[in-house]
Each structure stands twice: as C-alpha cells, then as structure tokens.
mmCIF file of C-alpha atoms in Angstrom:
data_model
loop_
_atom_site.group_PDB
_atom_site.id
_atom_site.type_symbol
_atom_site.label_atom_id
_atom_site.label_comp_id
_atom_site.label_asym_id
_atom_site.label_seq_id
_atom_site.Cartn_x
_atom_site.Cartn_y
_atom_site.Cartn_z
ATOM 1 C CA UNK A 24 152.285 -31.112 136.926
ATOM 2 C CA UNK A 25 154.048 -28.718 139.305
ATOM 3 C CA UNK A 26 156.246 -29.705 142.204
ATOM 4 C CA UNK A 27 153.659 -30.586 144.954
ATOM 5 C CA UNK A 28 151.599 -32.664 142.949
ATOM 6 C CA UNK A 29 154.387 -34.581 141.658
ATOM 7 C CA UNK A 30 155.432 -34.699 145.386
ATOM 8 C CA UNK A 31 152.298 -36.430 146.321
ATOM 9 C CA UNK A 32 151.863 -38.388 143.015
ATOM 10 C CA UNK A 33 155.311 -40.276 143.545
ATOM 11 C CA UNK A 34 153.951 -40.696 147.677
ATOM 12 C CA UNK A 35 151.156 -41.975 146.386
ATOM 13 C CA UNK A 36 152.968 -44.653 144.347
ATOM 14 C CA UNK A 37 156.704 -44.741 145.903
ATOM 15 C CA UNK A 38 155.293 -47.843 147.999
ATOM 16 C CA UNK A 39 156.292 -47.613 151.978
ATOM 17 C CA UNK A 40 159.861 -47.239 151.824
ATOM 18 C CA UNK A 41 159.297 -43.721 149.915
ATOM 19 C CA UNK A 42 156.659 -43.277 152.550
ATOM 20 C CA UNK A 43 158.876 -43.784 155.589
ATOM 21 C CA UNK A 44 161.421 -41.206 154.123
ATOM 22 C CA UNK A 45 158.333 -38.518 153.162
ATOM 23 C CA UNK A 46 157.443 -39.200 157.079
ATOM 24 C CA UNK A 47 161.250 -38.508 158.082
ATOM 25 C CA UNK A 48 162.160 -35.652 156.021
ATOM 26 C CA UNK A 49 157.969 -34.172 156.978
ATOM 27 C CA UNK A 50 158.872 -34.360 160.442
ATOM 28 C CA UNK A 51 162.424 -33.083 160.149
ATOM 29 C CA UNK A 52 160.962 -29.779 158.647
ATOM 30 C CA UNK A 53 158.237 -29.373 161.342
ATOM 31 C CA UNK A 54 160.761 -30.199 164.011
ATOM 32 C CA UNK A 55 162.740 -26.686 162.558
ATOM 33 C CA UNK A 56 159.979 -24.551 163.190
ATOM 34 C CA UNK A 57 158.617 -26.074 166.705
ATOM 35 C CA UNK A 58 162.134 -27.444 168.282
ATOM 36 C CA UNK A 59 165.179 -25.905 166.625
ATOM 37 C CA UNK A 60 167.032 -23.631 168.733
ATOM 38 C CA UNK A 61 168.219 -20.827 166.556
ATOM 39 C CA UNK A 62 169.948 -18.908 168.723
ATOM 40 C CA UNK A 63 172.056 -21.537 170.254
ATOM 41 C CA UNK A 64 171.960 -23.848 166.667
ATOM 42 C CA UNK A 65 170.736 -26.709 168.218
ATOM 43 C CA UNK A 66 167.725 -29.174 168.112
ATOM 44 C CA UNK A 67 166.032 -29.333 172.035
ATOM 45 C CA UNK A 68 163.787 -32.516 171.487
ATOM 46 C CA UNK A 69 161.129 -32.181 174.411
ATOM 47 C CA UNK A 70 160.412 -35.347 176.321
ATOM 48 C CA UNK A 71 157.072 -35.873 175.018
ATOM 49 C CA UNK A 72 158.992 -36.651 171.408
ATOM 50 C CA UNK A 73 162.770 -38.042 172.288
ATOM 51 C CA UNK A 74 162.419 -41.307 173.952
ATOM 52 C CA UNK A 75 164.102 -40.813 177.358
ATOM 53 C CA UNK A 76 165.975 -42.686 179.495
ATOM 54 C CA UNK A 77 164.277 -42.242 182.747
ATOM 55 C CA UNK A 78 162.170 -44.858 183.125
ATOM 56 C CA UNK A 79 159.480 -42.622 184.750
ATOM 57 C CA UNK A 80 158.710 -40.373 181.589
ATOM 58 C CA UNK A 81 158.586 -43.902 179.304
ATOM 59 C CA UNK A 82 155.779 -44.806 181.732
ATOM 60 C CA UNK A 83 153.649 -41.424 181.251
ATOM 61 C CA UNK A 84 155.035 -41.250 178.023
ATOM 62 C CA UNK A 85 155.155 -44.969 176.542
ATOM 63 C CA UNK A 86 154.195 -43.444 172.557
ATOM 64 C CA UNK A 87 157.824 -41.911 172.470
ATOM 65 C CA UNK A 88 159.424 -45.415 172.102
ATOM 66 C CA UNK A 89 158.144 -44.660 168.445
ATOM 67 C CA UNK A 90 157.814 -41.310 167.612
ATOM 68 C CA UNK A 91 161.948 -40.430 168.579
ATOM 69 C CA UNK A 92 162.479 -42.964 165.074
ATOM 70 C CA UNK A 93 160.956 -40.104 162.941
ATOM 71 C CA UNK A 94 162.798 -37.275 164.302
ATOM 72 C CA UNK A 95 166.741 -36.201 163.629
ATOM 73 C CA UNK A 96 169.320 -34.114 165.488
ATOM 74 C CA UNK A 97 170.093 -32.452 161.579
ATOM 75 C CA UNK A 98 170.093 -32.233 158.309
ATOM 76 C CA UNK A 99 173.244 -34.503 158.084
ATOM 77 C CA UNK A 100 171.786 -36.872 160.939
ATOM 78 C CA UNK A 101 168.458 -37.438 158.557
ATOM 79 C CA UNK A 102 170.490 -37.172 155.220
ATOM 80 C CA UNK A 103 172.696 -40.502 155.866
ATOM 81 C CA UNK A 104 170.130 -41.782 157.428
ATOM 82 C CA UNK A 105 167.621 -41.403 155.028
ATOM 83 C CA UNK A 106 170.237 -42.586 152.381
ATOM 84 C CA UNK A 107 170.520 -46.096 154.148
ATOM 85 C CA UNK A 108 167.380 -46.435 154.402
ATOM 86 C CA UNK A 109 166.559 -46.013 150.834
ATOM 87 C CA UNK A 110 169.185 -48.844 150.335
ATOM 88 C CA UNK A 111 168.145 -51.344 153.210
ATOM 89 C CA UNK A 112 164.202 -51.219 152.350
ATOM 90 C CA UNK A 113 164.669 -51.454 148.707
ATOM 91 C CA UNK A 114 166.619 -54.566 149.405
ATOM 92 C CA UNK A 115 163.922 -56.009 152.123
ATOM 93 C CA UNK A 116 160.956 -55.248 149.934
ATOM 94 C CA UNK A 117 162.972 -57.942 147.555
ATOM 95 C CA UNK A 118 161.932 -60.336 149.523
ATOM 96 C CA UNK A 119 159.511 -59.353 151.975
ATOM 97 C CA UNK A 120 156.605 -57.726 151.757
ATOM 98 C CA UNK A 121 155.142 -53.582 152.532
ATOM 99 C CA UNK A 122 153.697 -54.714 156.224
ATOM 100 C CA UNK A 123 156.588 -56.745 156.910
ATOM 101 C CA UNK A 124 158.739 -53.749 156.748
ATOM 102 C CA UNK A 125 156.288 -52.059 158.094
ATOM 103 C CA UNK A 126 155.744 -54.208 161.289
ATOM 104 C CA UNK A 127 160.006 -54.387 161.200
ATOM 105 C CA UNK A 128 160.620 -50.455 160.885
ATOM 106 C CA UNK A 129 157.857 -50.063 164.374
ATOM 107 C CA UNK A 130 158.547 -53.430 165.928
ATOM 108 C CA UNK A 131 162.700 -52.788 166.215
ATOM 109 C CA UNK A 132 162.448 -48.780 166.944
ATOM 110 C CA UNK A 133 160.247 -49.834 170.076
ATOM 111 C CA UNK A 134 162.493 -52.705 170.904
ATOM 112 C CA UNK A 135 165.682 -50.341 170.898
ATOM 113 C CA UNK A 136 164.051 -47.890 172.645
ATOM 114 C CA UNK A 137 163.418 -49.746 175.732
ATOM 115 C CA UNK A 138 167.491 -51.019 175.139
ATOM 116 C CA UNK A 139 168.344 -47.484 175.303
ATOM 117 C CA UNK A 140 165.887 -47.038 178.428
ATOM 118 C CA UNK A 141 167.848 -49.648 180.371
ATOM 119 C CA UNK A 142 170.951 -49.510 179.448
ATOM 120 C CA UNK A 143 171.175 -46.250 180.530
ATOM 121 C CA UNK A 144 169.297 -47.212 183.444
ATOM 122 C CA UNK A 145 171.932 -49.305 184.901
ATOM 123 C CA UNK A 146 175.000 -47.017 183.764
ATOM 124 C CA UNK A 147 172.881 -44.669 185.791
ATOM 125 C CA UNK A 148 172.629 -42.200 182.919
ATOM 126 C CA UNK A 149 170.365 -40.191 181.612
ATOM 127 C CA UNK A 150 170.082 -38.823 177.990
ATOM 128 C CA UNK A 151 167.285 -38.657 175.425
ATOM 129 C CA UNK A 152 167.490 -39.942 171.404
ATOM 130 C CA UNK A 153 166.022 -39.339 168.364
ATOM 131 C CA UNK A 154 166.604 -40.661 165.332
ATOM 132 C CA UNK A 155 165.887 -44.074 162.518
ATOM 133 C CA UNK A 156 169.005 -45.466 162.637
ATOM 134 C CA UNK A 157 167.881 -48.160 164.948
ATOM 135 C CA UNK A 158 164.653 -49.430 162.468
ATOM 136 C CA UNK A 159 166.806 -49.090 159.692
ATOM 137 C CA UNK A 160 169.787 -51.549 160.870
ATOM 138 C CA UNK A 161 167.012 -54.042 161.846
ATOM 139 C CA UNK A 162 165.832 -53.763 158.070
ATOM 140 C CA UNK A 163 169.519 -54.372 156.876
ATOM 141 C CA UNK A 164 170.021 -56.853 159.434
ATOM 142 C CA UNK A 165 166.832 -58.734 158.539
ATOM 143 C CA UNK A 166 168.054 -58.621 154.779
ATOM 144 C CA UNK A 167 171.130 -59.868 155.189
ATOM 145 C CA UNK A 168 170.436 -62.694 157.380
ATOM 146 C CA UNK A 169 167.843 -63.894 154.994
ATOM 147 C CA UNK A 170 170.236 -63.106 151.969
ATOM 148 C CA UNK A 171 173.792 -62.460 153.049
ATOM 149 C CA UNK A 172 175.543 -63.951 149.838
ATOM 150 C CA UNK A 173 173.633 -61.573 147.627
ATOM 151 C CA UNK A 174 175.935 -59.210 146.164
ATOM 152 C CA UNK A 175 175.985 -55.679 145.705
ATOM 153 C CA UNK A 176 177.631 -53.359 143.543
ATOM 154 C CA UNK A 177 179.329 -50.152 145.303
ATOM 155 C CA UNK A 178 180.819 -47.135 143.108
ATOM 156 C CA UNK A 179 184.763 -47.161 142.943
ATOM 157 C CA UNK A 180 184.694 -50.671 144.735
ATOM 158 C CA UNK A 181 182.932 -53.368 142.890
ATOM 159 C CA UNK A 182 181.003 -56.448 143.521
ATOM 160 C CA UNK A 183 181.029 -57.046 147.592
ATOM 161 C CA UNK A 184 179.046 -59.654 149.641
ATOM 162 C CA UNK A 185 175.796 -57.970 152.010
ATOM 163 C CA UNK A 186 177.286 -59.287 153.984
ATOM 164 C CA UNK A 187 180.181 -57.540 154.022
ATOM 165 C CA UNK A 188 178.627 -54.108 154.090
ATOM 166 C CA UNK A 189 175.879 -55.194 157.372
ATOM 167 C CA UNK A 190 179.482 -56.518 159.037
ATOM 168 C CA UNK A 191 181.761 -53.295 158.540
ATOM 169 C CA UNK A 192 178.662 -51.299 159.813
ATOM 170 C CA UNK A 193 178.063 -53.344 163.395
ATOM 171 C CA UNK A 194 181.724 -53.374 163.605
ATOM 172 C CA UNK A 195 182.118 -49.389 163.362
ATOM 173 C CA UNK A 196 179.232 -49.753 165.846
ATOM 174 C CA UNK A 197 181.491 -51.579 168.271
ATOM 175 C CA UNK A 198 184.303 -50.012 168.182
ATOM 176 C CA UNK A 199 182.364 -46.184 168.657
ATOM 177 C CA UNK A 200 180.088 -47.479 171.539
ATOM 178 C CA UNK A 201 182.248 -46.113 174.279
ATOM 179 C CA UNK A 202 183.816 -43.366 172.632
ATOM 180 C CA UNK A 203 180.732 -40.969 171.803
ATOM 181 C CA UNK A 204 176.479 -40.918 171.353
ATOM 182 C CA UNK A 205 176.775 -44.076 173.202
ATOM 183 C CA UNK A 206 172.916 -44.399 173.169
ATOM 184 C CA UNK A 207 172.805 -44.088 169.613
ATOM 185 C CA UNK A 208 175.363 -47.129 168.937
ATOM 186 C CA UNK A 209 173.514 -49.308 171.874
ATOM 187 C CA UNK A 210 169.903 -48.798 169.919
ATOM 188 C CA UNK A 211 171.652 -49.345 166.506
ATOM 189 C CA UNK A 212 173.216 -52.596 167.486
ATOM 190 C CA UNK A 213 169.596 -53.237 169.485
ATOM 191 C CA UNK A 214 167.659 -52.704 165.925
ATOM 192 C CA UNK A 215 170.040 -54.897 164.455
ATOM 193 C CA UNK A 216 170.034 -58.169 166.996
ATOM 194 C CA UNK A 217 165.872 -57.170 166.601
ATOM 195 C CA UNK A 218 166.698 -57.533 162.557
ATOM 196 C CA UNK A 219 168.130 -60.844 162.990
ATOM 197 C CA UNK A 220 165.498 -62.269 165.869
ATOM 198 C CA UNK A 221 162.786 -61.203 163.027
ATOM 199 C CA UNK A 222 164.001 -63.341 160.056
ATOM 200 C CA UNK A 223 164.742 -66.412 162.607
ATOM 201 C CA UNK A 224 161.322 -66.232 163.798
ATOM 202 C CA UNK A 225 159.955 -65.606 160.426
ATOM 203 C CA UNK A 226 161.587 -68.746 158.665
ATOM 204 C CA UNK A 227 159.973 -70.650 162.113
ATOM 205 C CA UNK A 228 156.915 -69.837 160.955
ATOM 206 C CA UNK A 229 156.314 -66.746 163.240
ATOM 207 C CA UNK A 230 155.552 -63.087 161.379
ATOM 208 C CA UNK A 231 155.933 -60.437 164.703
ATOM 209 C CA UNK A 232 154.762 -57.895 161.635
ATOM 210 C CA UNK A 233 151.452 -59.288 161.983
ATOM 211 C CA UNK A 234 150.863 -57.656 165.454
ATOM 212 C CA UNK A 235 151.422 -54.034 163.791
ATOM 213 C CA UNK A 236 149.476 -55.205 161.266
ATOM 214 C CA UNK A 237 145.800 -56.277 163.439
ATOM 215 C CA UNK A 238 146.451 -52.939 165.414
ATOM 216 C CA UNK A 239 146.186 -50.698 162.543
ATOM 217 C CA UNK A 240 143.349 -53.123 161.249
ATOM 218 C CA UNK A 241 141.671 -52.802 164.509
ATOM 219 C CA UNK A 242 141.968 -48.840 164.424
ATOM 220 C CA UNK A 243 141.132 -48.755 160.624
ATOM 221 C CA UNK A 244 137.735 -50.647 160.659
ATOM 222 C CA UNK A 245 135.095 -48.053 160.062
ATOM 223 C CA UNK A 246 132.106 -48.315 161.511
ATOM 224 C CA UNK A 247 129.129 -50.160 159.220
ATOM 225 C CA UNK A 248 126.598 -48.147 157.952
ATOM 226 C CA UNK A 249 123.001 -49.235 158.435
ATOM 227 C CA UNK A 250 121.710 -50.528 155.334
ATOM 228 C CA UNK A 251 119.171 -48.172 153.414
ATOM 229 C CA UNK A 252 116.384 -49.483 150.573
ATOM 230 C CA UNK A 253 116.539 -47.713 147.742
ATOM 231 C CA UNK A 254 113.421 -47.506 145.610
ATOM 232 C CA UNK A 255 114.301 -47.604 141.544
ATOM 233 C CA UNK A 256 111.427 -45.786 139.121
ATOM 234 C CA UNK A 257 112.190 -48.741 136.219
ATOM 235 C CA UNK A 258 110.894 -46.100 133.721
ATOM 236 C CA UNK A 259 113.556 -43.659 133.946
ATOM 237 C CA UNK A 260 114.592 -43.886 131.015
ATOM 238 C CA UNK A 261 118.654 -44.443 131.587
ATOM 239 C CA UNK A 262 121.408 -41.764 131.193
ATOM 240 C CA UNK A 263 123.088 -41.871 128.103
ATOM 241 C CA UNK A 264 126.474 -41.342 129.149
ATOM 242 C CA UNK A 265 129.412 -39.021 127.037
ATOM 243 C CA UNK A 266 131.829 -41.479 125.470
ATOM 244 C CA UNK A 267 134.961 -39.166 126.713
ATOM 245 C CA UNK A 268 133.455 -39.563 130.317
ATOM 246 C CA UNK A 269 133.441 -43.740 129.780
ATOM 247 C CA UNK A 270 137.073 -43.447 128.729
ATOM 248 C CA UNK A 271 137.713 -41.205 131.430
ATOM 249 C CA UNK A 272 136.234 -43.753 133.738
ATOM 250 C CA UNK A 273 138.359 -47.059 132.309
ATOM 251 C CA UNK A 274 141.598 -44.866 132.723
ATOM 252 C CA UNK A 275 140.845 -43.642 136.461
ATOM 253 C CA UNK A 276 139.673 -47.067 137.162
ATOM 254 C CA UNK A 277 143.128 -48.718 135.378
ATOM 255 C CA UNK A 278 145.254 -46.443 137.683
ATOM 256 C CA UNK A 279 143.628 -47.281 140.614
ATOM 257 C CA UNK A 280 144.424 -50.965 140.042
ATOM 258 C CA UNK A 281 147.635 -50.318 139.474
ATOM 259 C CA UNK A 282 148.092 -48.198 142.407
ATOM 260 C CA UNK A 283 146.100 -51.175 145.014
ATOM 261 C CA UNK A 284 148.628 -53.474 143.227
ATOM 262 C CA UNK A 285 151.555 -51.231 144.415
ATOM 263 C CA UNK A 286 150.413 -50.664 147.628
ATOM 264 C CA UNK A 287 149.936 -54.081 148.394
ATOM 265 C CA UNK A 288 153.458 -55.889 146.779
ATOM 266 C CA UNK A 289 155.499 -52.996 145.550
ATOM 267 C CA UNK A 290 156.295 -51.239 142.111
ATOM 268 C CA UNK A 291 158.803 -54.100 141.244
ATOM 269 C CA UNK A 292 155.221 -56.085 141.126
ATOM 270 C CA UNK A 293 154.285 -54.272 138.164
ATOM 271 C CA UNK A 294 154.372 -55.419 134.189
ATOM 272 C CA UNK A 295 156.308 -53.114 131.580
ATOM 273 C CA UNK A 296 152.742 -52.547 130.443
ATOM 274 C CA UNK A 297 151.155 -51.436 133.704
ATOM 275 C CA UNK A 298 154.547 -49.518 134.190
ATOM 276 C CA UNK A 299 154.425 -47.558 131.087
ATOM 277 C CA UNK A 300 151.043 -46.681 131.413
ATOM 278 C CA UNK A 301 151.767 -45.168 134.932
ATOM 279 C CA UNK A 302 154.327 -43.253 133.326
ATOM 280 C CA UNK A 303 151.958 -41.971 130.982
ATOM 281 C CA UNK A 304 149.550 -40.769 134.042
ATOM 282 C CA UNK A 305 151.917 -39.309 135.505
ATOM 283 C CA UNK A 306 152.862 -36.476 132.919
#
C-alpha cells in the first residue's frame, strides 16, 4: 500500500475528527498555491474566503462565516491548531457522537463569526480572519462542561483536571484580547461560550447539531428512481460462482460493516475482533 492509498484508507476510517484535520491541512495546501504571497511571505485571504468584518460583504457573502474555519494564516497557525483539535474531538467523540461534533465544529465557527462581525462593528474596525480555533474551543468547551473532573495526563506534568487545561486556555485568551489578533481571541472565547450554550441545551433536551444534520439530509436525498420490471427466464440455469470470488465477497462485505459502524459511532465502537481484522485489511 503506498502513501496515498494509505492516506485515503485511514480518511476513510479515521472517523470525523481525522476528517476535519484532512479538510484543514487539504485546504491549507491549496490556499499556498491560490493565496500565498511569495514575494511578500504572506497569506492575502480574499473576501470571498476570510469572514470579514464589514457587515456588507457578510451579506453578499454569508457562506464565509464557515469557510474562514478551514483556512490558516501558516503552517504554525494550522499546526497548533490542528494539534488541539486532535485532542478536543478525541475527547468529545467520548461522549458524544460524529454529527454532534459535526453540528458543534459548523454551529460555533458560524456563531463566532458573526461575534467577530460585530464586535468589530462597534469598535469601528475592520479586519478579516481565518482560522479553527474558534470550532475547536467550542469542542473543548463542550467537553469540559459535560466532563470537567475527568483527568488527563500531560508529559512532564502529570495527572491535571480538564478542567484545568479549558481554564488556563480562556484565561491566556483574556489576558491577550487587547494586546494583539484581537479578532482571533474575541471568536475563540465566542466558540467557547457557543461550547458551553451547546452542552446546557443538550442536557435540556435540545441537540442544535440536529439542524446541520436535516440540512445535509435535505441536500443528500437523491432523487428516486422510477421503478423498472424485470423479467427472469427461470431456466437459466444459475451461475456457478468461483469459491475465491464468495470469499472475496464475505471479506469486502465484513469491511464495509465495519467501516458503516465507524462512521456512524467511532473506531472506539469497535471489538478487538472487528479491530484486528481491519488491521489485517489494511496491509
């Protein structure tokens, strides 16, 4: 298996936190070739990407409230980011499931977009963003209101409450609001107060993840196809099929259950069986 089909063979079953970062780090490398600057060494977002904070281009252009959360400044901007998010959504998917953090990544990065859009508004600023950090605080935030005892286990440190890590990060927020990218900080602590709104609702009884969810059902539904009579000659005599195709057929079919199964509640979902014989396909 060379490296592009091991590329799309752990997409295939990473579940959607290793699909967010594949999105990230896919758009990061077409964002070199169409907006990197190379003679000044600088990213120029155009304002049909970066979410802007003239009110006027979020009205022609409403889609960038989402599409500046898959785009980074550089490689060190997507690196750390890409780093937490690892952390945060293998943490949420612990407890929640792949369209929850689904509906939470889209449903927070549009919600600190329009922040951004009026905060600016009424410092009477303008700027543009990019960047996840936003959708990824509201995952951390979500997990850690939901879980905040839980501990975690940092290199060099030890054992600390989640707590303790979501705190130190909102606090660095707050104290680095006024002193520079003060649109960043205002649509991290935005994603994060979006986070915490999420799991209140949830535990009320309300899932916001479900409106993502029936738009991308809605969008998704293929059209039916009319239904067509087929005529069977019963004396054809039936095809006697090679037993290495059958076996063939029981292993394809095996992986594809185990891939639905990921795809629906996660690797962690899977038995040491089903596990081991996905390692086995995968070689």
């Amino acid at each position: 298996m060379n490296i592009i089909d091991d590329l799309k063979f752990q997409y295939r079953v990473g579940g959607i936190a290793n699909k967010m970062i594949y999105w990230n780090v896919g758009f990061f490398l077409l964002s070199i070739i169409f907006f990197y600057q190379f003679k000044s060494g600088f990213f120029d977002f155009p304002n049909w990407v970066a979410v802007s904070s003239d009110p006027t281009i979020i009205l022609t252009k409403p889609w960038t409230l989402l599409t500046y959360a898959f785009f980074h400044y550089g490689f060190l901007h997507l690196f750390f980011n890409m780093m937490v998010l690892n952390f945060s959504g293998r943490l949420f998917l612990t407890f929640f499931t792949q369209k929850q953090f689904l509906g939470l990544y889209i449903l927070s990065a549009i919600f600190a977009g329009l922040c951004f859009v009026f905060s600016f508004y009424f410092l009477h600023q303008t700027s543009k963003m990019v960047g996840a950090s936003a959708a990824i605080m509201a995952l951390l935030v979500a997990t850690t209101t939901y879980q905040p005892l839980m501990e975690i286990r940092l290199l060099l440190i030890g054992n600390v409450k989640l707590w303790h890590i979501t705190a130190v990060i909102l606090l660095l927020d707050l104290l680095q609001i006024q002193m520079n990218n003060t649109g960043g900080h205002i649509a991290h602590l935005s994603g994060a107060f979006f986070g915490y709104i999420y799991i209140k609702l949830l535990q009320n009884g309300t899932d916001l993840s479900k409106i993502v969810d029936s738009i991308l059902s809605f969008f998704s539904e293929k059209k039916s196809t009319p239904f067509k009579k087929v005529h069977v000659n019963p004396k054809t005599p039936a095809f006697k099929r090679d037993s290495k195709i059958v076996v063939k057929d029981k292993t394809q079919q095996q992986l594809d259950e185990i891939l639905d199964k990921i795809s629906k509640s996660g690797y962690d979902s899977l038995t040491a069986e089903e596990k081991e014989f996905l390692f086995k396909a995968g070689k």
